[in-house]
CSV table of C-alpha atoms and ligand atoms in Angstrom, one decimal:
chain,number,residue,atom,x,y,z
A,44,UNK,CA,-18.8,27.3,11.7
A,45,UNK,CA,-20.4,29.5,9.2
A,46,UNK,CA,-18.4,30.4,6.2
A,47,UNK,CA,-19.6,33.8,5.3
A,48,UNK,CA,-17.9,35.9,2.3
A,49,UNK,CA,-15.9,37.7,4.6
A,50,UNK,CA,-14.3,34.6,6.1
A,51,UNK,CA,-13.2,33.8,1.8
A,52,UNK,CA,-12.0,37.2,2.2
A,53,UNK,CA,-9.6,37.2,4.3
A,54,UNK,CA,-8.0,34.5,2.1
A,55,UNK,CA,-8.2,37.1,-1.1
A,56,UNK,CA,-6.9,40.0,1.0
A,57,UNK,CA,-3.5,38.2,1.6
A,58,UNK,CA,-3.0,36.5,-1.6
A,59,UNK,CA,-3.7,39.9,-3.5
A,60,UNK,CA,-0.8,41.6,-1.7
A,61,UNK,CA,1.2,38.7,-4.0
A,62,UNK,CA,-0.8,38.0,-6.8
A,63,UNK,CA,-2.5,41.6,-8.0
A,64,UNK,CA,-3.8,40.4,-11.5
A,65,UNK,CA,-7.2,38.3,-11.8
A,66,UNK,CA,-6.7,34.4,-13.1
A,67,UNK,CA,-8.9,33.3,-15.4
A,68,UNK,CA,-9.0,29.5,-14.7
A,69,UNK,CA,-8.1,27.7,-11.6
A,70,UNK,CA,-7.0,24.1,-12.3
A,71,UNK,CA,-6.8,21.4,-9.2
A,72,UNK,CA,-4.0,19.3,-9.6
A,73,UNK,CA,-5.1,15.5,-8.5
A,74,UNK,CA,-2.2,13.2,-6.7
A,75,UNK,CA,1.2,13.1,-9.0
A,76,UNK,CA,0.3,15.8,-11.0
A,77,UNK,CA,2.5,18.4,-9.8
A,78,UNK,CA,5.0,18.2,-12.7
A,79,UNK,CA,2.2,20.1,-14.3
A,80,UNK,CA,3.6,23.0,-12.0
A,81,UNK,CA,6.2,23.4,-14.5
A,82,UNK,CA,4.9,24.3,-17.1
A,83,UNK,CA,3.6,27.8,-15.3
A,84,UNK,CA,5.6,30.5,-16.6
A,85,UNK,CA,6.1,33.5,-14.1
A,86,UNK,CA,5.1,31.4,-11.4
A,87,UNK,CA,4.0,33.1,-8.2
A,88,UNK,CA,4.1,30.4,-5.2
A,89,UNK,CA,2.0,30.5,-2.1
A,90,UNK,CA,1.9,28.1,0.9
A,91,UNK,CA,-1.3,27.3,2.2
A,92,UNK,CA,0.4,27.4,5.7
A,93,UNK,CA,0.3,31.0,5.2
A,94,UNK,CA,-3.1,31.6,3.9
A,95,UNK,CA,-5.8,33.0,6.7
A,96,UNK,CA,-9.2,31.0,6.2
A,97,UNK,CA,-7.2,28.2,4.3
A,98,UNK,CA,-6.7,25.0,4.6
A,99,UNK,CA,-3.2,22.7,4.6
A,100,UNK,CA,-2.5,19.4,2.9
A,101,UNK,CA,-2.0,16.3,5.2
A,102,UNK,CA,-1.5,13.7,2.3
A,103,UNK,CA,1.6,12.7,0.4
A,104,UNK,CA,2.1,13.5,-3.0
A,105,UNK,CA,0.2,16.5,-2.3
A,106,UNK,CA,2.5,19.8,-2.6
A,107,UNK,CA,-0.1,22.7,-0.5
A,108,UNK,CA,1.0,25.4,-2.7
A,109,UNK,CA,-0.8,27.8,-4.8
A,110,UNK,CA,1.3,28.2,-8.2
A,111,UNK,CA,0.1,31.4,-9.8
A,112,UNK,CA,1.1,32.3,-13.3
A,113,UNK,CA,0.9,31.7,-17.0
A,114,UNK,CA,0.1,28.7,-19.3
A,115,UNK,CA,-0.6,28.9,-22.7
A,116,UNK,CA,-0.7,32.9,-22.3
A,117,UNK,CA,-3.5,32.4,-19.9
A,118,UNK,CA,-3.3,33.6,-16.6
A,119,UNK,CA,-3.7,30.5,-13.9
A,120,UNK,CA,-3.6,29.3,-10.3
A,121,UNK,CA,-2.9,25.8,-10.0
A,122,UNK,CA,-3.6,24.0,-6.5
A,123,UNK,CA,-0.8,21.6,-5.9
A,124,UNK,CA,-2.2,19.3,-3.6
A,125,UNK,CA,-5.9,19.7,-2.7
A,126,UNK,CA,-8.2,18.3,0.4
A,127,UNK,CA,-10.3,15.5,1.2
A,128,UNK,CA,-13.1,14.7,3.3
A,129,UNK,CA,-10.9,11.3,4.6
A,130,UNK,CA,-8.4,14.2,5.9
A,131,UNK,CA,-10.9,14.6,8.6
A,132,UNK,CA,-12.3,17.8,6.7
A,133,UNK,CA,-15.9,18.6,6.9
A,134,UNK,CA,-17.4,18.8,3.6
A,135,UNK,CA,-18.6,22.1,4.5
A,136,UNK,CA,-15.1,22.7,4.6
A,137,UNK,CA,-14.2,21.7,0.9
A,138,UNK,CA,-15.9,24.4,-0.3
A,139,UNK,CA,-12.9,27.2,0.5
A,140,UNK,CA,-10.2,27.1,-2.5
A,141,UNK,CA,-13.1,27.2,-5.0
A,142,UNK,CA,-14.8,30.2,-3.7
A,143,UNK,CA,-11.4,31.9,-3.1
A,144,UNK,CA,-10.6,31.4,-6.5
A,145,UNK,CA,-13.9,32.9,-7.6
A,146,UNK,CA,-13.5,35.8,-5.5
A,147,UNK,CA,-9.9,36.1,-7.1
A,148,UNK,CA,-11.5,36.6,-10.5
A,149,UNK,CA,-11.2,33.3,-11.7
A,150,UNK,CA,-14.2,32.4,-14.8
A,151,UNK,CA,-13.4,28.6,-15.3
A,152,UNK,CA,-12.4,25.4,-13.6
A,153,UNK,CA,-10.0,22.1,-14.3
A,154,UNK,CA,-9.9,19.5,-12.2
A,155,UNK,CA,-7.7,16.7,-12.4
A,156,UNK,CA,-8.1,13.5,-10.2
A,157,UNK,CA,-7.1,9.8,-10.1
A,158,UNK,CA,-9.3,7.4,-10.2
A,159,UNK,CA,-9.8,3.4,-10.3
A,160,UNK,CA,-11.3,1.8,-13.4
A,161,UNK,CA,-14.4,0.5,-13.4
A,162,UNK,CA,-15.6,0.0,-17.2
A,163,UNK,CA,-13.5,-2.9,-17.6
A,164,UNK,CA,-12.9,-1.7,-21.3
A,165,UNK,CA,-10.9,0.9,-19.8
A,166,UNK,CA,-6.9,0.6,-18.9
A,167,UNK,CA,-4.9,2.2,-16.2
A,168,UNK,CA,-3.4,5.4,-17.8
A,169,UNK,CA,-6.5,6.3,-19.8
A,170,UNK,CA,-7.9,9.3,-18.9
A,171,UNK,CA,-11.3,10.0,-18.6
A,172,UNK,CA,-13.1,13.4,-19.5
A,173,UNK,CA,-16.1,13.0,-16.6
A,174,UNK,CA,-19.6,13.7,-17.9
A,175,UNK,CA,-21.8,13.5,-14.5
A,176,UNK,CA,-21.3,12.0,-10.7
A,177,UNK,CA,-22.8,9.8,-8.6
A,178,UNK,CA,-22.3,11.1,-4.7
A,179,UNK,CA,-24.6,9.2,-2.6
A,180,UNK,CA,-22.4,9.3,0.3
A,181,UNK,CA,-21.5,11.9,2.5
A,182,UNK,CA,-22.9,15.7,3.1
A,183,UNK,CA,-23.2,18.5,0.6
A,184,UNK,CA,-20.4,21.1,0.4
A,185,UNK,CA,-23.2,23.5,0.2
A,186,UNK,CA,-25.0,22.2,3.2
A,187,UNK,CA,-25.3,25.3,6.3
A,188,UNK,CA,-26.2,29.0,5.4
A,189,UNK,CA,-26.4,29.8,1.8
A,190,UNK,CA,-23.8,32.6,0.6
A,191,UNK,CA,-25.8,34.2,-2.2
A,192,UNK,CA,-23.1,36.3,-3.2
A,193,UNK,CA,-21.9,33.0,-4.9
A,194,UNK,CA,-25.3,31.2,-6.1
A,195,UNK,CA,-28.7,30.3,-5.1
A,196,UNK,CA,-29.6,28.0,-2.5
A,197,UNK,CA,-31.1,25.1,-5.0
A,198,UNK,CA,-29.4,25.1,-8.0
A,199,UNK,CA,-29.4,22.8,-11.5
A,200,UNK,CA,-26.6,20.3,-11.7
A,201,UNK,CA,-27.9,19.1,-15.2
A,202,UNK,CA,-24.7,20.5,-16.8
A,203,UNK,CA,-22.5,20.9,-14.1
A,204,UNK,CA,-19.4,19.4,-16.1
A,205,UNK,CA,-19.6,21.7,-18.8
A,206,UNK,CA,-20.9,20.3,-22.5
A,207,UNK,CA,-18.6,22.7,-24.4
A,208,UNK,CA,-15.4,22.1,-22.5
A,209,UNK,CA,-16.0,18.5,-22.8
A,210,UNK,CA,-15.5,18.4,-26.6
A,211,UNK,CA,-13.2,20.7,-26.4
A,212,UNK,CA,-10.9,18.0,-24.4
A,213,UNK,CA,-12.6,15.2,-26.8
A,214,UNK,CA,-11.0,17.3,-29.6
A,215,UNK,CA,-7.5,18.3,-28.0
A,216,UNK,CA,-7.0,14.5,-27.1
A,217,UNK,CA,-5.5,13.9,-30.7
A,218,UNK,CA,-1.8,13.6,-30.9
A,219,UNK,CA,-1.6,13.5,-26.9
A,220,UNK,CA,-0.7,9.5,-26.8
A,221,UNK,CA,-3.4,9.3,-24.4
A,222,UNK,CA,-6.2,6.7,-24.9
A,223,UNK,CA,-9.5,9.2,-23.8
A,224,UNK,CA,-12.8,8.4,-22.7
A,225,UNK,CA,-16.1,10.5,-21.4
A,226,UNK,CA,-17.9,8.6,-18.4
A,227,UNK,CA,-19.2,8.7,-15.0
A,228,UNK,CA,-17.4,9.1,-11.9
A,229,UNK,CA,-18.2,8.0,-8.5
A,230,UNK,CA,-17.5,9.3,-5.1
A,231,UNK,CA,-16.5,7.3,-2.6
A,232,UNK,CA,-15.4,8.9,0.9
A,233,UNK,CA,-12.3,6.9,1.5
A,234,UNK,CA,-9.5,6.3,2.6
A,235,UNK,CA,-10.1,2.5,1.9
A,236,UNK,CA,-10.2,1.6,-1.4
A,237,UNK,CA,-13.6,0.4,-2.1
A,238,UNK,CA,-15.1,-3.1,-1.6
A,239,UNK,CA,-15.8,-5.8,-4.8
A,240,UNK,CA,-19.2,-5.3,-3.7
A,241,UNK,CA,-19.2,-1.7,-4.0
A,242,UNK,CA,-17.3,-1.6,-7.2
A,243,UNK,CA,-20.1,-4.1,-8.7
A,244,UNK,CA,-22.6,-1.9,-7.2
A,245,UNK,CA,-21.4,1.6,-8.5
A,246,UNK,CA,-20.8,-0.4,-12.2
A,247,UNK,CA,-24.6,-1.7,-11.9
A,248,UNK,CA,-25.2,2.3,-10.9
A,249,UNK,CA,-23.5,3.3,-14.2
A,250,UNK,CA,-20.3,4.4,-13.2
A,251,UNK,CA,-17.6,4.3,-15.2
A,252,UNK,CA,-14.3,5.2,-12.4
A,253,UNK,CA,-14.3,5.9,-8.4
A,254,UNK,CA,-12.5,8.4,-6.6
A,255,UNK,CA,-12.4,10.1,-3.5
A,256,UNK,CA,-12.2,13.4,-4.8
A,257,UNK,CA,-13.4,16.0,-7.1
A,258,UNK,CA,-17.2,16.0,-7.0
A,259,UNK,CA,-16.9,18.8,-3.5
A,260,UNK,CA,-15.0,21.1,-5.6
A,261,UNK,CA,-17.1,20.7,-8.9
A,262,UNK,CA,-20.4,21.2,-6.9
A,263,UNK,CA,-18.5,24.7,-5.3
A,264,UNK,CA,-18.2,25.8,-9.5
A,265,UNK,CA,-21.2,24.5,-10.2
A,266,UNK,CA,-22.5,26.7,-7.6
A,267,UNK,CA,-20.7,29.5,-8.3
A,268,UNK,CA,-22.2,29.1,-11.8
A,269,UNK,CA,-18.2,28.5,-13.2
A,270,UNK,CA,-17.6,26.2,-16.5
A,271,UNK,CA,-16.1,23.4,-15.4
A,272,UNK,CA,-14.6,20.3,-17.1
A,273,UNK,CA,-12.8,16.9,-14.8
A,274,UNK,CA,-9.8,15.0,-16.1
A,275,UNK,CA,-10.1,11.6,-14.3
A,276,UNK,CA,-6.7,9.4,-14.7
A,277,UNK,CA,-7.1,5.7,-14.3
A,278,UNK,CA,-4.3,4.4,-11.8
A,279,UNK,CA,-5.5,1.4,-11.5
A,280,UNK,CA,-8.6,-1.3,-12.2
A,281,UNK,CA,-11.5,-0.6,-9.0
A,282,UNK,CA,-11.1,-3.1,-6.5
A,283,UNK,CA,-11.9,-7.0,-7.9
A,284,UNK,CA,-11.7,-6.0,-11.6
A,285,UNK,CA,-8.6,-8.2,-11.1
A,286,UNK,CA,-7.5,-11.0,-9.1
A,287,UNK,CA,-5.0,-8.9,-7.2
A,288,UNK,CA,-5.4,-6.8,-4.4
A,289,UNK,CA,-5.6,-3.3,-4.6
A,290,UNK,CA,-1.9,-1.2,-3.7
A,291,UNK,CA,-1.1,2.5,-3.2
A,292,UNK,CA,2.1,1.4,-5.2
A,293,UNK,CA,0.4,0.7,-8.8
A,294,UNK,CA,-2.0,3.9,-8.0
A,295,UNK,CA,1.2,5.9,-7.5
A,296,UNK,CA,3.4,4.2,-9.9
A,297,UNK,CA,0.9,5.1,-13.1
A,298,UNK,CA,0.1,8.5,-11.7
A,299,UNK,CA,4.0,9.3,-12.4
A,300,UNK,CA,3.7,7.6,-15.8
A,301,UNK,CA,1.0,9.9,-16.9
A,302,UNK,CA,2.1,13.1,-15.3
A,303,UNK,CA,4.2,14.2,-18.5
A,304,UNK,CA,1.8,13.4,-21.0
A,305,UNK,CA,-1.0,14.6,-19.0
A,306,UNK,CA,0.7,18.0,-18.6
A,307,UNK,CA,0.6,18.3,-22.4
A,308,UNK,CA,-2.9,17.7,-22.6
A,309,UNK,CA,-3.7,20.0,-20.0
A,310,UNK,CA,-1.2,22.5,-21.7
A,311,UNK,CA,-3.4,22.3,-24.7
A,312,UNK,CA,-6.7,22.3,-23.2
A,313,UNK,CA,-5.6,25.7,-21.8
A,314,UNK,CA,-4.6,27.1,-25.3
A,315,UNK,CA,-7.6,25.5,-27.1
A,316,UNK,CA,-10.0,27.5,-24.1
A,317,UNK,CA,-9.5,30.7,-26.0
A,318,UNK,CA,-11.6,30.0,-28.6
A,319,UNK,CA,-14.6,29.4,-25.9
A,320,UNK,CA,-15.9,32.2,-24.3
A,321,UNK,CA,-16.0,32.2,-20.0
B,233,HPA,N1,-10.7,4.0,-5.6
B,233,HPA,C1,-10.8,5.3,-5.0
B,233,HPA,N2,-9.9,6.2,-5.2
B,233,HPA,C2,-8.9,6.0,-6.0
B,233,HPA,C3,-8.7,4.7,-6.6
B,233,HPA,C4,-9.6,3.7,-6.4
B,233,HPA,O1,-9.5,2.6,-6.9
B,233,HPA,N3,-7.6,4.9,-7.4
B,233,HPA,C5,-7.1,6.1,-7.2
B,233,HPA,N4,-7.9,6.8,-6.4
């Protein structure tokens, strides 16, 4: 399948008939995170269902809507729910909502994602600004025909996860109640949790959390040439950290612990973004 800009268009042509104003930053909601969705004001809702070129969310805890509106007084689209490469998705694939956005107008990217722990100093519930990846695994979302509408074939990844919006989260973190760090993040392909062995591994790497997520979309922006900064929550400690097994309850249970406080952090990023230029 080759995804050429007209195939992204068709996806613009029918959410413009909805949505006729330009967002400015697109913000990827990780697992749990959907009671950021109310803080949009205006909101405009879209299913993915009903988006030619789109895809739909197969994963629970993952809305598949497109929330369009205002946060902070700056204009947004929030996926609620996004897509994975352990949906059975080709990583080719991943590349769609980021390049619709673009095409929609959109100068800047959040992503938000949940991740496991592995810097033992951390705790689940911190949140972690990401500085780099590690992907070792799995294609490129660029990989096929280059669309140069959106960037060049090679391109630099040295600052992918934007310096500036970094400290800007650094400095909004004050006052949130959340504990904050900056590290490394790790993709893994999933859907098991990862091995001891590969957790030990990807700490001896110089990772800092693991997640099956994120790093697709971030390398579409990157791409793209859009800022981009990566909220990483810590649901849980990465497999062996402790002495218990890993379960999808204590991932889900702290997701919903943080979504309220993460929401105000988000909030604030948002407002605080106006004093960067995009
Ligand atoms: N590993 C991979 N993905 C995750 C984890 C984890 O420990 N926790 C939440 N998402």
């Amino acid at each position: 399948m080759d995804y050429t800009l007209e195939y992204f268009q068709k996806s613009v042509d029918y959410i413009r008939k909805f949505v006729p104003w330009e967002p400015e930053i697109a913000i990827v909601l990780g697992s749990f995170l959907g009671p950021f969705a109310d803080a949009v004001e205006d909101p405009v809702v879209i299913d993915y269902a009903d988006i030619p070129s789109f895809l739909v969310s197969t994963v629970q805890g993952h809305a598949g809507k497109l929330i369009f509106g205002t946060v902070a007084g700056r204009r947004v689209v929030c996926m609620s729910g996004r897509f994975h490469t352990y949906e059975g998705y080709d990583f080719e694939q991943l590349v769609i909502p980021i390049r619709v956005f673009r095409l929609l107008g959109a100068k800047a990217v959040i992503l938000t994602n949940a991740a496991g722990a592995v810097n033992t100093a951390y705790k689940p519930g911190d949140v972690m600004i990401v500085s780099d990846h590690i992907k070792l695994t799995g294609a490129s979302p660029l990989r096929g025909k280059n669309v140069d509408a959106f960037g060049p074939r090679f391109f630099d990844v040295t600052r992918m996860y934007t310096p500036e919006l970094r400290t800007l989260a650094r400095d909004c973190a004050a006052g949130t109640g959340l504990t904050v760090h900056e590290g490394v993040y790790m993709f893994f392909t999933g859907p098991q949790y990862e091995t001891p062995a590969e957790i030990r591994a990807a700490r001896l790497l110089g990772a800092d959390a693991v997640g099956m997520s994120t790093v697709t979309e971030a390398l579409t922006a990157a791409h793209c040439g859009m800022p981009l900064l990566c909220l990483s929550v810590m649901t849980n400690m990465a497999a062996g950290v402790l002495e218990t097994p890993l379960t999808t309850g204590e991932v889900l249970e702290t997701a919903e612990r943080i979504a309220a406080p993460l929401s105000g952090y988000l909030v604030k990023i948002i407002e605080c973004m106006k004093e960067v230029s995009l």
